[in-house]
């Protein structure tokens, strides 16, 4: 399932119009990432652990010969609930690095309109807030939008 | 390959724009070369991708060969697999060649630096550059830019004297600085040669002792070369003044670290008054390196062969009859041929086990003896798997702070192994206990330092006179037995032909003015003579002795009170006997 070639002509989140988001679940909550930031979504892959690395750096995976670094969103978002089952890989290019965001489940690609957009409410836990660029009020669960650039910035400042 | 703008643009192998039509569009430009041959400009990104693919192909080939040799083997399949193997190797070599660039680009910027600095400091310098067309992997050339700039700056600031000084020493007022690059046995050698005042042994020694890097006794027995290398050791600084916020040896340590990072080695050759040569040995390419795959903490790791000294397998025996791993203050150590080798367990490092839990040796232990700068340590691993060529891939930027890893590699079975960064690992072990200085890991490092600094090795000699004598092994190049007939004379000096050299033969007992024991123990004219070949100031001399008795190692200081004549440095007690230590400098009349 490769989403990289889906070219979205619509404007970005901060501009009125519609945008497409690749959605996924972490600890039962629904998150979305702009499809243009996602390279592809792949099934669980064997992982090589990196001893001494930060707890949210879960390991390295072999993506057709490319080495991707797997980031545990549970750990990154400070969600204590940790699942033992295998996690899906949302592959993004963050700041030149190939990164896999580990999610419990993959949702649909959603086309969301700017009229549904809200900035991040002030009450959101800063642990997650620092990665969010907004919220979409869709029917059903709210979609928290994760900005992979913000994740990349966090990773490079933390290490 | 043309030196077009596309190649000179620095491109991080990972920091490339996402693949898309905008890259492919102008990735290749066709031009007519000056000599009429067609050349094209290719984006480095494109070459990096090709390199990656070639690397992948190598891995697949390895798997196919495994398969061909396995259960499915048929003659045809094996044949095909072997042809695939050959083609893949060729392809890999060719792709590697496309990444090569002449080193001239940076050497020529060095020339500008020299001219600029010469003007600023009122020095007159003649720069020679040789081997500018020597080719090296592009990434290596980038990585060498800083160390080379540093070295040239050093030679200018500290190596070459001011014109007045030079005239006083009888040299021409214009200093000579030569930068040369050439290929040597699969490596690229870059030398920076100045004819300045060279490194001063006494100055370096005094500073190193002051900094606690060596002891005064250790300094006595160190060869000039070892003393010069002290300026590469972390924590050493010899500058009297700091130039532009940059101190000479502080820089040297950084230079060494940067060169080692790309798998290179720094060497120093210096003679007082005549100048200094800094030699860098750099591998041709970093892309594919031989490595040892080991297992620890449930994962596999690759260790670059270049850092590897030897592998030791130790079986623990209950009665202690065989050599086994011992515990020193809770830290594992091993007596490797008489020297205490500190051990660290890779699993323990990676799992951050507290240092004071002690160490329990397994029934069978695998020790990987690794070389870090001037010292060695043993890495305990759970298992040693295989020795293979690996393609090292860089880690994500945000993993760079983990200095224990140099990169990652995809193994033949598709799984990923981390490549260990040996200097980083050593640093990790040493730095860990900084907040708890009493920790035993610190002790392990100190033990190495002590064993290096305080222990000195000597060769015990019978010089044909009463008493025992010895020479420090550091200055000994070789021990030779030469037929008496090979001795010739040059004037009054006895000499032998030694390779291309003429080796002067000096008889220790004569030089010391000692009586020879009795005629019966002196050599008959047809007997071979024992010669200890020593090196002093880069020249070789042969010391004739009656017999070479033994090698011993001691930590005892030299007692200088009991020297009755010039030519004896001092004496020490070895196994209840007094042994005189011969001053080689005095022997050869310095």
XYZ file of C-alpha atoms in Angstrom:
749
model
C 0.000 0.000 0.000
C 1.887 3.015 -1.158
C 0.430 6.402 -0.567
C 3.366 8.448 -1.645
C 2.094 8.898 -5.152
C -1.254 10.279 -4.110
C -0.816 13.886 -5.134
C -3.072 16.209 -3.301
C -3.931 19.390 -5.113
C -5.798 20.768 -2.122
C -4.320 23.308 0.239
C -2.711 22.484 3.564
C -4.342 22.447 6.973
C -3.909 26.111 7.703
C -5.465 27.195 4.423
C -9.205 26.840 3.774
C -10.205 24.002 1.475
C -9.799 20.266 1.861
C -6.836 18.039 2.612
C -6.263 14.322 2.725
C -5.071 12.605 5.860
C -3.798 9.138 6.509
C -5.351 8.077 9.803
C -4.276 5.594 12.429
C -5.032 4.567 15.990
C -2.751 4.792 18.981
C -4.127 3.555 22.315
C -7.665 3.799 20.962
C -7.349 7.433 19.836
C -7.574 8.513 16.223
C -4.722 10.476 14.675
C -4.132 11.797 11.183
C -1.064 12.797 9.199
C -1.117 14.782 5.977
C -0.756 12.177 3.219
C 1.965 14.261 1.632
C 4.126 13.569 4.686
C 3.508 9.822 4.544
C 5.553 7.672 2.210
C 3.689 4.445 2.769
C 2.051 2.226 5.354
C 3.438 -1.258 5.895
C 2.538 -4.298 7.923
C 4.479 -5.204 11.077
C 8.146 -5.903 10.330
C 10.878 -7.528 12.374
C 12.732 -4.934 14.419
C 16.294 -4.656 15.662
C 16.445 -2.991 19.044
C 18.834 -0.148 19.739
C 20.159 -0.530 23.263
C 20.876 2.753 25.100
C 18.526 4.739 22.864
C 15.596 6.764 24.228
C 12.598 4.628 25.196
C 10.468 5.977 22.325
C 13.054 4.812 19.791
C 11.891 1.251 19.373
C 14.402 -0.049 16.854
C 15.424 -0.305 13.235
C 13.438 -1.953 10.483
C 14.492 -3.074 7.048
C 12.277 -1.383 4.503
C 13.310 -3.018 1.215
C 16.955 -2.441 2.002
C 16.506 0.999 3.506
C 16.976 1.313 7.229
C 14.093 3.079 8.957
C 14.036 4.126 12.596
C 10.876 3.077 14.404
C 9.355 5.599 16.813
C 6.914 4.290 19.407
C 4.004 6.726 19.504
C 2.792 5.277 22.824
C 6.091 6.233 24.395
C 6.433 9.512 22.505
C 2.972 10.690 23.525
C 3.464 9.525 27.078
C 0.615 7.024 26.828
C 1.400 4.411 29.414
C -0.725 1.728 27.820
C 1.736 -0.367 25.941
C 0.623 -3.144 23.708
C 2.658 -6.262 23.179
C 1.163 -7.077 19.819
C 2.845 -6.151 16.575
C 2.418 -2.600 15.410
C 1.785 -1.132 11.986
C 4.400 1.139 10.414
C 3.454 4.573 9.111
C 6.557 5.461 7.125
C 7.423 9.148 6.890
C 10.420 11.116 5.747
C 11.222 13.420 8.620
C 13.969 15.927 8.017
C 15.759 13.570 5.647
C 15.472 10.582 7.950
C 13.316 7.581 7.172
C 11.090 7.157 10.191
C 8.388 4.643 11.003
C 5.684 5.813 13.384
C 4.339 2.763 15.177
C 0.536 2.660 15.378
C -1.885 0.059 16.742
C -4.142 0.138 13.713
C -4.508 1.860 10.406
C -7.634 3.841 9.512
C -8.872 5.199 6.216
C -7.431 7.996 4.173
C -9.859 10.813 4.983
C -10.623 13.875 2.950
C -11.240 16.633 5.454
C -12.438 20.146 4.779
C -11.109 23.277 6.406
C -14.548 24.048 7.815
C -14.088 21.102 10.166
C -10.729 22.399 11.403
C -10.041 23.744 14.927
C -6.759 24.732 16.499
C -5.506 22.544 19.331
C -7.454 23.297 22.526
C -5.313 24.663 25.345
C -6.225 21.838 27.693
C -4.510 19.118 25.691
C -1.619 17.428 27.447
C 1.557 19.253 26.306
C 3.210 15.860 25.727
C 0.907 15.363 22.728
C 0.113 19.011 22.046
C 3.704 19.703 20.939
C 3.233 17.371 17.956
C -0.294 18.475 16.977
C -1.195 20.996 14.353
C -4.950 20.915 14.860
C -8.150 18.926 15.254
C -10.815 17.962 12.746
C -14.383 17.657 13.965
C -15.665 14.793 11.876
C -18.715 12.707 12.611
C -17.438 9.941 14.825
C -14.213 10.344 16.794
C -12.246 13.602 16.527
C -9.080 13.400 14.464
C -5.932 14.798 16.059
C -3.553 15.941 13.358
C 0.104 15.061 13.906
C 2.688 17.138 12.079
C 5.643 14.938 11.177
C 7.851 18.030 10.926
C 7.122 18.754 14.566
C 8.027 15.175 15.426
C 11.256 15.535 13.465
C 12.097 18.776 15.221
C 11.484 17.169 18.587
C 13.680 14.201 17.726
C 16.554 16.323 16.552
C 16.462 18.638 19.552
C 16.176 15.794 22.040
C 19.155 13.897 20.735
C 34.304 12.147 -14.580
C 33.981 15.870 -14.938
C 34.147 18.146 -11.970
C 30.861 19.824 -12.657
C 28.786 21.776 -10.228
C 26.502 18.828 -9.760
C 29.286 16.830 -8.171
C 30.640 19.579 -6.034
C 27.368 20.367 -4.431
C 27.464 18.872 -0.943
C 24.659 16.396 -0.674
C 23.916 14.491 2.470
C 23.145 10.943 1.498
C 19.961 11.055 3.524
C 19.114 14.698 3.203
C 18.062 14.386 -0.381
C 14.826 15.729 -1.689
C 12.023 13.178 -2.080
C 12.250 11.241 -5.299
C 10.188 12.894 -7.916
C 10.284 14.230 -11.449
C 12.033 17.441 -10.374
C 15.173 15.468 -9.462
C 15.139 13.125 -12.386
C 14.680 15.945 -14.868
C 18.147 17.449 -14.603
C 19.967 14.582 -12.969
C 22.048 13.887 -16.035
C 23.710 16.387 -18.347
C 25.676 15.371 -21.379
C 28.723 17.394 -22.345
C 31.598 16.961 -24.694
C 34.846 16.520 -22.782
C 37.962 18.476 -23.667
C 39.643 15.428 -25.121
C 36.650 14.680 -27.315
C 35.283 11.864 -25.155
C 31.732 12.066 -23.948
C 31.308 12.823 -20.291
C 28.156 13.352 -18.325
C 27.382 15.075 -15.098
C 25.421 12.994 -12.669
C 23.829 14.119 -9.434
C 25.547 12.623 -6.424
C 22.106 11.615 -5.173
C 21.837 9.381 -8.182
C 25.183 7.774 -7.444
C 24.237 7.258 -3.824
C 21.118 5.421 -4.937
C 23.134 3.271 -7.341
C 25.557 2.503 -4.550
C 22.694 1.475 -2.289
C 21.230 -0.759 -4.951
C 24.597 -2.355 -5.630
C 24.892 -2.976 -1.908
C 21.485 -4.637 -1.882
C 22.487 -6.779 -4.815
C 25.541 -7.966 -2.912
C 23.318 -9.095 -0.069
C 20.932 -10.919 -2.375
C 23.877 -12.531 -4.120
C 25.134 -13.799 -0.768
C 21.745 -15.372 -0.137
C 21.606 -16.941 -3.583
C 25.012 -18.482 -3.091
C 23.938 -19.905 0.247
C 20.971 -21.389 -1.551
C 23.054 -22.768 -4.399
C 25.358 -24.515 -1.976
C 22.443 -25.791 0.075
C 19.891 -28.527 -0.420
C 18.712 -27.369 -3.843
C 22.057 -27.625 -5.456
C 22.371 -28.560 -9.053
C 25.439 -27.958 -11.178
C 23.584 -25.480 -13.376
C 22.257 -23.447 -10.502
C 25.650 -23.323 -8.862
C 27.186 -22.204 -12.115
C 24.634 -19.461 -12.525
C 25.090 -18.362 -8.937
C 28.816 -18.079 -9.426
C 28.399 -15.980 -12.537
C 25.938 -13.774 -10.698
C 28.480 -13.448 -7.951
C 31.229 -12.336 -10.309
C 29.017 -9.858 -12.105
C 27.775 -8.408 -8.846
C 31.305 -7.853 -7.584
C 32.243 -6.147 -10.829
C 29.166 -3.973 -10.745
C 29.859 -3.022 -7.183
C 33.423 -2.023 -8.026
C 32.364 0.037 -10.994
C 29.686 1.859 -9.041
C 32.197 2.549 -6.325
C 34.539 4.076 -8.866
C 31.909 6.582 -9.970
C 31.948 8.050 -6.493
C 35.653 8.696 -6.600
C 36.869 12.251 -6.827
C 40.407 13.599 -7.039
C 41.628 14.985 -3.757
C 43.093 17.979 -5.612
C 40.061 20.141 -4.895
C 40.767 20.359 -1.198
C 44.541 20.312 -1.548
C 44.342 23.454 -3.623
C 42.266 25.247 -1.010
C 44.995 24.303 1.442
C 47.483 26.182 -0.708
C 45.374 29.298 -0.314
C 45.254 28.849 3.428
C 49.025 28.572 3.556
C 49.538 31.713 1.532
C 47.009 33.597 3.633
C 48.567 32.514 6.912
C 52.088 33.105 5.673
C 51.204 36.691 4.894
C 49.531 37.250 8.256
C 52.421 35.823 10.266
C 55.282 37.211 8.195
C 56.508 33.786 7.244
C 57.783 32.886 3.847
C 56.588 29.483 2.718
C 57.014 27.467 -0.413
C 54.117 25.029 -0.907
C 54.403 21.904 -2.995
C 51.409 19.763 -3.760
C 51.806 16.311 -5.225
C 49.297 13.662 -6.135
C 46.368 16.040 -6.540
C 44.770 13.542 -8.903
C 44.674 10.774 -6.281
C 41.078 9.606 -6.110
C 39.073 8.995 -2.992
C 35.430 8.414 -2.151
C 33.551 11.696 -2.205
C 32.237 11.421 1.337
C 35.760 10.805 2.586
C 37.047 13.875 0.826
C 34.382 15.968 2.558
C 35.307 14.433 5.895
C 39.000 15.171 5.380
C 38.537 18.851 4.714
C 38.594 19.928 8.351
C 41.428 17.704 9.599
C 43.663 18.688 6.688
C 42.961 22.389 7.138
C 43.815 21.944 10.787
C 47.074 20.169 10.076
C 48.225 22.726 7.551
C 47.328 25.528 9.939
C 49.318 23.749 12.642
C 52.334 23.363 10.429
C 52.167 27.069 9.680
C 51.576 28.251 13.232
C 53.802 25.862 15.116
C 55.959 23.907 12.735
C 57.664 26.435 10.527
C 59.788 29.048 12.246
C 59.976 32.741 11.471
C 62.531 33.662 8.778
C 65.051 35.056 11.322
C 64.893 31.891 13.394
C 65.341 29.766 10.315
C 68.442 31.679 9.292
C 69.898 31.204 12.767
C 69.511 27.441 12.385
C 71.225 27.537 9.039
C 68.078 26.915 6.997
C 66.885 28.990 4.113
C 64.502 31.742 5.162
C 61.720 30.217 3.095
C 60.025 27.306 4.799
C 59.112 24.224 2.809
C 55.661 22.717 3.140
C 54.840 19.676 1.089
C 51.430 18.099 0.835
C 51.354 14.818 -1.002
C 48.729 12.174 -1.594
C 49.237 8.725 -3.071
C 47.776 5.250 -3.160
C 49.383 2.562 -1.075
C 48.066 -0.970 -0.679
C 44.364 -0.229 -0.936
C 44.685 2.905 1.132
C 45.222 6.542 0.390
C 48.129 8.140 2.186
C 48.196 11.890 2.678
C 51.350 13.424 4.058
C 51.914 16.946 5.295
C 55.627 17.567 5.547
C 57.214 20.705 6.980
C 60.867 21.451 7.532
C 60.266 23.426 10.715
C 61.734 22.823 14.131
C 59.999 19.534 14.730
C 58.534 18.222 17.954
C 60.512 18.596 21.131
C 60.744 15.464 23.182
C 61.522 17.180 26.462
C 58.721 19.713 26.097
C 56.130 17.092 25.218
C 57.309 14.790 27.993
C 57.196 17.504 30.631
C 53.677 18.456 29.618
C 52.454 14.874 29.498
C 53.854 14.216 32.969
C 52.293 17.409 34.242
C 48.938 16.357 32.808
C 49.286 12.966 34.432
C 49.250 11.115 31.116
C 52.500 9.299 31.838
C 54.873 8.960 34.747
C 58.398 10.295 34.766
C 59.781 6.749 34.807
C 57.683 5.747 31.839
C 58.919 8.787 29.963
C 62.548 7.720 30.422
C 62.042 4.491 28.586
C 59.726 5.797 25.872
C 61.005 6.001 22.349
C 60.953 9.367 20.585
C 58.138 8.132 18.419
C 55.982 7.212 21.395
C 56.650 10.584 22.958
C 55.632 12.372 19.778
C 52.423 10.384 19.655
C 51.490 11.731 23.070
C 50.258 14.891 21.397
C 47.460 12.844 19.860
C 46.270 11.646 23.259
C 43.113 13.234 24.680
C 43.814 15.621 27.522
C 47.179 16.725 26.232
C 48.017 20.281 25.306
C 51.479 21.638 24.691
C 50.828 25.086 23.359
C 52.469 27.941 25.128
C 50.081 30.312 23.511
C 46.750 29.860 21.874
C 46.551 31.034 18.308
C 43.171 32.252 17.131
C 41.509 30.329 19.917
C 42.987 27.140 18.604
C 45.705 25.248 20.386
C 48.056 22.961 18.535
C 47.586 19.632 20.217
C 44.038 20.297 21.288
C 43.577 20.347 17.554
C 45.685 17.246 17.061
C 43.391 15.231 19.258
C 40.406 16.427 17.256
C 42.227 15.651 14.014
C 42.894 12.142 15.193
C 39.292 11.627 16.243
C 37.959 12.907 12.923
C 40.342 10.759 10.917
C 39.534 7.695 12.997
C 35.861 8.341 12.459
C 36.319 7.599 8.771
C 38.440 4.550 9.503
C 41.785 6.278 9.062
C 44.982 6.402 11.084
C 47.208 9.355 12.037
C 50.955 8.893 12.271
C 53.654 11.385 13.228
C 57.290 11.380 12.288
C 59.377 14.197 13.595
C 62.995 14.911 14.170
C 64.174 17.876 16.133
C 65.285 20.768 14.001
C 64.463 19.033 10.782
C 60.715 19.084 10.677
C 57.557 17.075 11.121
C 55.645 14.743 8.846
C 52.022 14.026 9.625
C 50.787 10.995 7.746
C 47.113 10.142 7.331
C 46.127 6.726 6.077
C 42.599 6.657 4.760
C 40.623 3.716 3.385
C 39.585 4.118 -0.268
C 35.922 3.900 0.507
C 33.686 3.647 3.481
C 30.807 2.053 1.690
C 31.807 -1.567 2.107
C 33.944 -2.770 4.976
C 34.886 -6.170 6.352
C 33.301 -6.764 9.729
C 32.853 -9.407 12.374
C 29.298 -10.246 13.358
C 28.845 -10.950 17.049
C 25.877 -11.612 19.255
C 25.187 -9.921 22.587
C 22.097 -8.913 24.521
C 19.986 -10.955 22.115
C 20.938 -8.818 19.112
C 23.617 -9.036 16.472
C 26.287 -6.383 16.086
C 28.953 -5.747 13.470
C 32.485 -4.792 14.544
C 34.742 -3.288 11.843
C 37.719 -5.577 11.326
C 40.119 -2.643 11.274
C 39.702 -2.187 15.039
C 40.087 -5.859 15.761
C 43.336 -7.222 17.140
C 42.526 -10.837 17.918
C 39.863 -13.189 19.159
C 40.424 -15.154 22.351
C 38.293 -18.038 23.514
C 38.591 -18.767 27.220
C 37.214 -21.813 28.950
C 36.818 -21.294 32.643
C 38.384 -24.131 34.593
C 37.469 -24.797 38.198
C 40.992 -25.422 39.457
C 42.436 -22.337 37.825
C 45.047 -24.378 36.011
C 44.340 -22.831 32.650
C 44.266 -19.079 32.107
C 40.810 -17.815 32.903
C 38.895 -14.620 33.406
C 39.549 -13.214 36.824
C 37.756 -10.637 38.845
C 39.608 -7.518 39.880
C 37.522 -5.393 42.243
C 34.433 -6.883 40.650
C 35.600 -6.142 37.121
C 36.600 -8.890 34.732
C 40.204 -8.957 33.588
C 42.212 -11.475 31.628
C 45.918 -12.147 31.612
C 46.775 -12.060 27.946
C 50.368 -13.125 27.516
C 51.378 -11.551 30.782
C 49.531 -8.269 30.335
C 46.331 -7.496 32.140
C 43.602 -6.940 29.598
C 40.569 -5.137 30.985
C 37.334 -6.681 29.828
C 33.935 -5.169 29.317
C 30.822 -7.135 28.599
C 28.920 -5.828 25.609
C 25.620 -7.010 27.090
C 26.372 -5.186 30.323
C 27.216 -1.941 28.533
C 24.114 -2.050 26.387
C 21.791 -2.921 29.216
C 23.258 -0.269 31.479
C 23.918 -2.804 34.187
C 25.272 -1.137 37.294
C 29.012 -1.584 37.432
C 29.055 -2.970 40.959
C 26.949 -6.059 40.362
C 30.140 -7.947 39.732
C 30.867 -10.224 36.894
C 30.120 -13.897 36.556
C 32.168 -15.599 33.891
C 30.408 -18.114 31.699
C 31.871 -21.551 31.064
C 33.136 -20.432 27.690
C 33.912 -16.810 26.983
C 34.598 -15.049 23.733
C 36.905 -12.099 24.060
C 37.318 -9.700 21.170
C 40.503 -7.742 21.664
C 39.979 -4.261 20.268
C 42.360 -1.460 19.592
C 41.503 2.052 20.688
C 44.252 4.527 20.054
C 47.244 3.273 21.967
C 45.448 0.893 24.242
C 43.534 -2.323 24.025
C 40.536 -3.722 25.751
C 38.621 -6.953 25.550
C 34.969 -7.014 24.624
C 33.052 -9.985 25.979
C 30.320 -11.151 23.633
C 27.863 -14.011 23.837
C 28.732 -15.460 20.482
C 30.905 -14.851 17.451
C 29.040 -15.555 14.239
C 30.804 -14.724 11.052
C 33.177 -12.437 9.250
C 31.530 -10.733 6.261
C 31.683 -7.650 4.099
C 28.990 -5.221 5.119
C 27.428 -2.138 3.611
C 27.267 0.453 6.344
C 24.250 2.723 6.303
C 24.207 5.867 8.378
C 21.819 6.115 11.306
C 19.116 8.757 11.501
C 20.408 12.152 12.569
C 18.652 11.900 15.880
C 20.528 8.702 16.718
C 23.929 10.293 16.154
C 24.201 11.194 19.831
C 24.538 7.490 20.600
C 28.283 7.303 20.215
C 28.313 3.545 20.680
C 27.090 2.936 17.118
C 28.635 3.916 13.818
C 25.741 2.870 11.619
C 23.510 -0.015 10.664
C 23.838 -2.789 8.146
C 21.425 -5.170 6.479
C 22.569 -8.756 6.960
C 22.201 -11.576 4.476
C 18.955 -12.785 6.052
C 17.371 -9.337 5.765
C 17.651 -8.450 9.423
C 19.479 -5.361 10.594
C 22.571 -5.257 12.761
C 24.020 -2.158 14.396
C 27.668 -1.425 13.640
C 29.630 -0.746 16.804
C 31.756 2.365 17.013
C 34.792 1.071 18.887
C 36.277 4.411 20.020
C 32.780 5.508 21.041
C 32.285 2.302 22.968
C 35.552 2.805 24.833
C 34.562 6.357 25.585
C 31.197 5.188 26.796
C 32.791 2.768 29.217
C 35.191 5.378 30.482
C 32.791 8.255 30.713
C 29.967 6.361 32.349
C 31.433 6.463 35.855
C 32.243 10.151 35.763
C 29.554 10.950 38.271
C 30.691 8.096 40.507
C 34.450 8.180 40.243
C 34.970 5.172 42.520
C 33.193 2.871 40.100
C 35.231 -0.034 38.967
C 34.821 0.677 35.269
C 37.081 3.646 35.850
C 39.484 1.278 37.513
C 39.513 -0.871 34.429
C 40.655 2.007 32.291
C 43.228 3.110 34.804
C 44.597 -0.376 34.880
C 45.297 -0.213 31.179
C 46.890 3.136 31.476
C 49.046 1.954 34.297
C 50.033 -1.191 32.566
C 51.012 0.915 29.598
C 52.750 3.653 31.454
C 54.432 2.064 34.418
C 55.441 -1.243 32.976
C 58.517 -1.265 30.888
C 59.975 -4.182 29.019
C 63.671 -4.864 28.834
C 65.885 -7.343 27.076
C 68.345 -9.016 29.421
C 71.831 -9.343 27.972
C 75.087 -11.058 28.679
C 77.642 -8.652 27.277
C 80.566 -10.903 28.014
C 81.554 -9.049 31.173
C 80.732 -9.430 34.814
C 77.150 -8.588 35.718
C 73.894 -8.415 33.837
C 72.826 -5.647 31.541
C 69.647 -4.763 29.715
C 68.256 -2.423 27.098
C 64.722 -1.016 26.974
C 62.742 -3.038 24.452
C 61.108 0.130 23.131
C 64.274 1.101 21.337
C 64.999 -2.384 20.025
C 64.059 -3.006 16.414
C 65.281 -6.568 15.940
C 67.475 -9.235 17.404
C 69.863 -10.702 14.862
C 72.397 -13.461 14.749
C 74.952 -12.560 12.122
C 77.733 -14.755 10.800
C 81.109 -13.405 11.893
C 82.197 -13.396 8.277
C 79.594 -10.777 7.390
C 81.421 -8.148 9.445
C 83.265 -5.643 7.351
C 85.021 -2.480 8.292
C 84.514 1.075 7.220
C 87.556 2.927 8.460
C 87.883 1.733 12.024
C 84.171 1.098 12.411
C 82.913 -2.452 12.152
C 79.813 -2.622 9.987
C 77.506 -5.163 8.365
C 75.320 -4.784 5.350
C 71.760 -4.791 6.620
C 69.271 -4.759 3.835
C 70.040 -1.570 1.963
C 71.638 -0.028 5.004
C 75.063 -0.138 6.489
C 74.662 -1.076 10.114
C 77.460 0.033 12.450
C 78.318 -2.693 14.973
C 79.248 -1.475 18.438
C 80.472 -3.824 21.121
C 78.816 -2.914 24.388
C 81.652 -4.123 26.590
C 84.176 -2.057 24.649
C 81.986 1.014 24.781
C 81.548 0.678 28.517
C 85.237 0.042 28.948
C 84.552 -3.196 30.771
C 86.924 -6.117 30.847
C 85.813 -9.171 29.003
C 85.260 -12.037 31.440
C 87.730 -14.598 30.246
C 89.056 -15.484 26.861
C 87.093 -18.725 26.852
C 83.744 -16.976 26.780
C 84.593 -14.592 24.008
C 83.587 -15.654 20.588
C 85.617 -17.838 18.394
C 86.077 -16.091 15.097
C 83.773 -18.400 13.202
C 80.845 -18.263 15.613
C 77.841 -16.115 14.774
C 77.550 -12.966 16.781
C 74.432 -11.755 18.560
C 73.400 -8.242 17.642
C 70.652 -6.136 19.138
C 69.509 -3.724 16.451
C 68.398 -0.480 18.086
C 66.871 2.669 16.719
C 67.942 6.092 17.858
C 66.752 9.226 16.073
C 65.533 7.130 13.138
C 68.931 5.578 12.608
C 69.765 1.966 13.210
C 72.734 0.640 15.158
C 73.819 -2.866 16.029
C 74.950 -3.591 19.588
C 77.073 -6.676 19.793
C 76.533 -8.822 22.856
C 77.645 -12.229 24.045
C 74.211 -13.666 24.495
C 70.594 -12.588 24.670
C 69.239 -14.045 27.881
C 65.646 -13.103 28.435
C 62.912 -10.504 28.257
C 61.529 -9.098 31.444
C 58.885 -6.625 32.342
C 59.071 -4.460 35.400
C 57.261 -1.660 37.133
C 60.218 -0.853 39.342
C 61.774 2.557 38.957
C 65.293 2.897 37.722
C 67.835 3.526 40.503
C 70.199 6.110 39.159
C 72.523 6.375 42.148
C 74.575 3.348 41.277
C 75.873 4.381 37.895
C 79.607 4.180 37.950
C 80.302 5.186 34.383
C 78.720 6.948 31.433
C 76.710 4.636 29.263
C 74.679 3.225 32.121
C 71.314 4.857 32.762
C 70.881 3.208 36.120
C 70.205 -0.129 37.656
C 67.329 -2.162 39.003
C 66.735 -5.381 40.842
C 65.304 -8.176 38.767
C 64.778 -11.493 40.501
C 67.329 -10.672 43.170
C 69.982 -9.724 40.687
C 71.271 -6.280 39.886
C 70.748 -5.405 36.252
C 72.323 -2.353 34.659
C 70.295 -0.484 32.040
C 72.337 0.604 29.071
C 71.996 4.136 27.735
C 71.725 3.588 24.029
C 72.243 7.280 23.287
C 75.632 7.136 25.000
C 76.554 3.919 23.214
C 76.294 5.512 19.834
C 78.105 8.600 20.986
C 75.314 11.165 21.243
